[in-house]
Short mmCIF file of C-alpha atoms and ligand atoms in Angstrom, two decimals:
data_model
loop_
_atom_site.label_atom_id
_atom_site.label_comp_id
_atom_site.label_asym_id
_atom_site.label_seq_id
_atom_site.Cartn_x
_atom_site.Cartn_y
_atom_site.Cartn_z
CA MET A 348 68.91 122.34 102.88
CA THR A 349 70.62 122.14 99.28
CA HIS A 350 69.89 118.64 98.67
CA GLN A 351 69.39 118.74 94.89
CA ASN A 352 71.55 116.57 92.61
CA ALA A 353 74.14 117.50 95.26
CA SER A 354 74.32 114.41 97.03
CA ALA A 355 77.63 111.84 96.72
CA ARG A 356 76.61 108.90 98.64
CA PHE A 357 79.10 106.15 97.80
CA LEU A 358 80.23 102.84 98.85
CA ILE A 359 83.84 101.10 98.05
CA VAL A 360 83.77 97.37 98.03
CA GLY A 361 86.66 95.29 97.33
CA PRO A 362 88.73 92.11 98.97
CA GLN A 363 91.47 93.12 101.56
CA GLY A 364 94.62 94.27 99.75
CA SER A 365 92.66 95.65 96.41
CA GLY A 366 93.37 99.15 97.74
CA LYS A 367 90.44 100.59 98.48
CA GLY A 368 91.29 102.24 101.64
CA THR A 369 93.42 104.16 99.44
CA GLN A 370 91.36 104.73 96.45
CA GLY A 371 88.57 105.19 98.79
CA VAL A 372 90.42 108.53 100.56
CA LEU A 373 91.08 110.10 97.29
CA VAL A 374 87.43 109.70 95.91
CA ALA A 375 85.99 110.89 99.51
CA GLU A 376 88.44 113.85 99.05
CA ALA A 377 87.36 114.67 95.59
CA PHE A 378 83.70 114.83 96.50
CA GLY A 379 84.35 117.00 99.76
CA VAL A 380 82.81 114.23 101.73
CA PRO A 381 83.94 111.99 105.13
CA GLN A 382 85.47 108.73 103.91
CA VAL A 383 84.16 106.38 106.49
CA ALA A 384 86.14 103.31 107.00
CA THR A 385 84.81 100.79 109.83
CA GLY A 386 87.90 98.71 110.04
CA ASP A 387 90.02 102.03 111.01
CA ILE A 388 87.21 103.02 113.61
CA PHE A 389 87.75 99.51 115.11
CA ARG A 390 91.53 99.71 115.10
CA ALA A 391 91.37 103.47 116.30
CA ASN A 392 89.14 102.09 119.40
CA VAL A 393 91.60 98.83 120.21
CA LYS A 394 94.19 101.43 120.46
CA GLY A 395 92.53 103.77 122.77
CA GLY A 396 91.29 100.59 124.69
CA THR A 397 87.91 102.29 124.78
CA GLU A 398 84.99 100.04 125.92
CA LEU A 399 84.09 99.43 122.31
CA GLY A 400 87.94 98.38 121.63
CA LYS A 401 87.85 95.93 124.16
CA ARG A 402 84.84 94.16 122.65
CA VAL A 403 85.69 93.70 119.40
CA GLN A 404 89.71 93.36 119.68
CA ALA A 405 89.60 89.28 119.79
CA ILE A 406 86.94 89.75 117.05
CA ILE A 407 89.46 91.55 114.67
CA GLU A 408 92.63 89.65 115.34
CA ALA A 409 90.82 86.67 114.36
CA GLY A 410 89.98 88.35 110.89
CA ASP A 411 86.26 87.76 112.21
CA LEU A 412 82.76 89.51 111.76
CA VAL A 413 81.73 92.09 114.42
CA PRO A 414 78.62 91.43 115.06
CA ASP A 415 76.34 93.55 112.56
CA GLU A 416 74.01 95.01 115.73
CA LEU A 417 77.44 96.74 117.01
CA THR A 418 78.86 97.35 113.36
CA SER A 419 75.71 99.25 112.29
CA GLU A 420 75.28 101.35 115.14
CA LEU A 421 78.71 102.61 115.09
CA VAL A 422 77.80 103.38 111.25
CA SER A 423 74.70 105.06 111.78
CA ASP A 424 76.16 107.62 114.83
CA ARG A 425 78.94 108.17 112.40
CA LEU A 426 76.61 109.12 109.79
CA GLU A 427 74.29 111.25 111.66
CA GLN A 428 77.43 113.65 111.96
CA ALA A 429 76.77 116.93 110.19
CA ASP A 430 79.61 116.38 107.95
CA ALA A 431 77.81 113.20 106.35
CA GLU A 432 74.46 115.28 105.68
CA ARG A 433 75.53 115.60 101.93
CA GLY A 434 77.57 112.58 101.37
CA PHE A 435 80.10 110.02 102.48
CA LEU A 436 82.19 107.16 101.16
CA LEU A 437 81.73 104.19 103.54
CA ASP A 438 84.61 101.69 103.26
CA GLY A 439 84.37 97.87 104.80
CA TYR A 440 80.91 98.38 105.22
CA PRO A 441 78.36 96.74 104.72
CA ARG A 442 79.85 93.62 104.74
CA ASN A 443 76.86 91.25 104.42
CA ARG A 444 72.98 91.48 103.79
CA GLY A 445 72.22 92.09 106.97
CA GLN A 446 74.35 95.12 107.40
CA VAL A 447 72.94 95.94 103.56
CA ASP A 448 69.60 95.64 105.18
CA ASP A 449 70.52 98.09 108.26
CA LEU A 450 71.99 100.85 105.86
CA ALA A 451 68.75 100.55 103.61
CA ARG A 452 66.91 100.96 106.46
CA PHE A 453 68.86 104.14 107.61
CA LEU A 454 69.17 105.72 104.50
CA SER A 455 65.46 105.51 103.77
CA THR A 456 64.39 106.81 106.92
CA ARG A 457 66.29 110.31 106.00
CA GLY A 458 65.01 110.29 102.59
CA ALA A 459 68.43 109.23 101.00
CA SER A 460 69.94 106.78 98.42
CA LEU A 461 73.28 105.62 97.26
CA ASP A 462 74.97 107.12 94.49
CA ALA A 463 77.49 104.62 93.34
CA VAL A 464 78.89 101.52 94.62
CA ILE A 465 82.61 101.28 93.83
CA GLU A 466 83.74 97.56 92.93
CA LEU A 467 87.53 96.91 92.51
CA VAL A 468 88.37 93.57 91.01
CA VAL A 469 91.45 92.46 92.31
CA PRO A 470 92.38 88.54 91.53
CA ARG A 471 92.92 86.50 94.96
CA GLU A 472 96.33 85.84 94.37
CA GLU A 473 97.06 89.41 94.05
CA SER A 474 95.17 90.71 97.13
CA ILE A 475 97.24 87.85 98.79
CA SER A 476 100.94 89.30 97.74
CA ARG A 477 99.93 92.79 98.72
CA LEU A 478 98.44 91.63 102.16
CA ARG A 479 101.62 90.33 102.53
CA GLN A 480 103.39 93.05 101.80
CA ARG A 481 101.28 95.33 103.81
CA ALA A 482 101.89 92.88 106.66
CA LEU A 483 105.65 93.76 106.38
CA GLU A 484 105.46 97.64 106.14
CA GLN A 485 102.57 97.84 108.53
CA GLY A 486 102.90 94.93 110.84
CA ARG A 487 99.06 95.14 111.39
CA THR A 488 98.18 92.16 113.67
CA ASP A 489 95.16 90.66 111.36
CA ASP A 490 97.70 90.67 108.14
CA THR A 491 99.26 87.35 109.36
CA GLU A 492 98.88 84.01 106.86
CA GLU A 493 95.87 82.41 108.79
CA VAL A 494 93.96 85.46 109.65
CA ILE A 495 94.39 86.42 105.88
CA GLU A 496 93.05 83.48 104.68
CA ASN A 497 90.39 83.90 106.69
CA ARG A 498 89.34 87.42 106.12
CA LEU A 499 89.35 86.77 102.45
CA ALA A 500 87.06 83.71 102.99
CA ILE A 501 84.56 85.78 104.62
CA TYR A 502 84.98 88.40 101.94
CA GLU A 503 84.50 85.89 99.08
CA ARG A 504 81.29 84.24 101.06
CA GLU A 505 79.79 87.31 102.66
CA THR A 506 80.70 90.28 101.02
CA ALA A 507 80.95 89.31 97.42
CA PRO A 508 77.32 88.27 97.26
CA ILE A 509 76.22 91.90 98.43
CA LEU A 510 77.31 93.70 95.01
CA ASP A 511 74.29 91.28 93.65
CA VAL A 512 71.97 93.40 95.37
CA TYR A 513 73.55 96.24 94.31
CA ARG A 514 73.86 95.48 90.80
CA ALA A 515 70.12 94.82 90.60
CA GLN A 516 69.40 98.27 91.59
CA GLY A 517 71.91 99.28 88.91
CA LEU A 518 74.71 101.09 91.14
CA VAL A 519 77.57 98.83 90.51
CA VAL A 520 80.67 100.36 88.67
CA ARG A 521 83.20 97.75 88.58
CA ILE A 522 86.75 98.79 88.52
CA ASP A 523 89.57 96.83 87.25
CA GLY A 524 91.92 97.03 90.41
CA VAL A 525 95.09 95.57 88.75
CA GLY A 526 97.75 98.64 87.93
CA THR A 527 99.42 101.26 89.57
CA LEU A 528 97.34 103.37 92.09
CA ALA A 529 97.20 106.54 89.39
CA GLU A 530 95.76 104.20 86.62
CA VAL A 531 93.07 102.56 88.95
CA THR A 532 92.26 105.95 90.46
CA GLU A 533 91.88 107.30 86.90
CA ARG A 534 89.62 104.24 85.97
CA ILE A 535 87.19 105.26 88.91
CA PHE A 536 87.23 109.22 87.90
CA VAL A 537 86.64 107.80 84.38
CA ALA A 538 83.85 105.82 85.44
CA LEU A 539 82.04 107.73 87.80
CA ALA A 540 82.04 111.09 85.07
CA GLU A 541 79.97 108.55 83.20
CA ARG A 542 77.49 108.14 85.34
CA GLY A 543 77.28 111.94 85.76
CA LEU A 544 79.32 111.95 89.28
CA GLN A 545 81.91 114.38 88.89
CA PRO A 546 83.40 116.40 91.21
CA ASN A 547 84.04 120.11 90.51
CA GLY A 548 86.82 122.52 91.15
CA ASP A 549 86.48 123.37 94.91
CA GLY A 550 85.61 119.87 95.90
CA ALA A 551 81.93 119.41 95.96
CA ALA A 552 79.96 117.21 94.74
CA ALA A 553 78.69 118.10 91.18
CA GLY A 554 75.30 120.17 91.52
CA ALA A 555 76.14 121.09 94.73
CA ALA A 556 75.21 125.07 95.54
P1 AMP B 637 89.19 96.22 107.38
O1 AMP B 637 90.48 97.23 107.96
O2 AMP B 637 87.98 96.83 106.80
O3 AMP B 637 89.88 95.08 107.06
O4 AMP B 637 88.72 96.14 108.91
C1 AMP B 637 89.35 95.22 109.81
C2 AMP B 637 88.47 94.22 110.71
O5 AMP B 637 87.33 95.13 111.33
C3 AMP B 637 87.94 93.47 109.95
O6 AMP B 637 88.38 91.86 109.79
C4 AMP B 637 86.67 93.11 111.22
O7 AMP B 637 86.99 91.94 112.08
C5 AMP B 637 86.38 94.29 111.31
N1 AMP B 637 85.37 95.12 110.64
C6 AMP B 637 85.49 96.13 109.83
N2 AMP B 637 84.35 96.39 109.24
C7 AMP B 637 82.98 95.62 109.64
C8 AMP B 637 81.95 95.16 109.04
N3 AMP B 637 81.61 96.16 108.20
N4 AMP B 637 81.28 94.31 110.08
C9 AMP B 637 81.98 93.47 110.41
N5 AMP B 637 83.20 93.77 111.03
C10 AMP B 637 83.78 94.78 110.65
#
């Protein structure tokens, strides 16, 4: 295994409507690692009517969090796949302290560690107006007014505090998420490059063989 400096293990954290899904895909593509978005995986299961989908549907529609055990197991199964060996970009996980601990345990048993946590900073009013717009465009069942409020409240109460844990580890790259898509993307790549994290021409992480 070529491990030296070749890893690109990222988290992207920000409130719903911060654009983290879109930005996360761009970062993952550039570094040649899979983007793993727990919300997308859950939604696909609901849509496909799987056993998992049936278990989580009501929770997702209410904007509540799926139990940690179920979510962390789903993530570790995904990260065990070969394409995530060298890295990944996790979007929407971890979302609370329990999941932070689960991820840390998963990584440490593999001798792996995170390279950066990208924090997208977007004011509440801006997130809300973007989510309303998305509701009109995509008609997601959890983008209704009431559920949006609940999801943002959970973000502020449970998810935002996990950034302190990663800040203490020196991992957080704080990005102003207000601006055009391209402006925000540029800020992310500049900030990662400042930390020595650069995708190279063929889409592999810096230092990859
Ligand atoms: P998202 O697309 O990231 O906003 O996720 C949509 C919904 O999926 C959330 O409102 C939760 O119900 C569920 N979900 C996604 N990720 C997680 C997670 N890490 N922990 C618990 N529930 C999650």
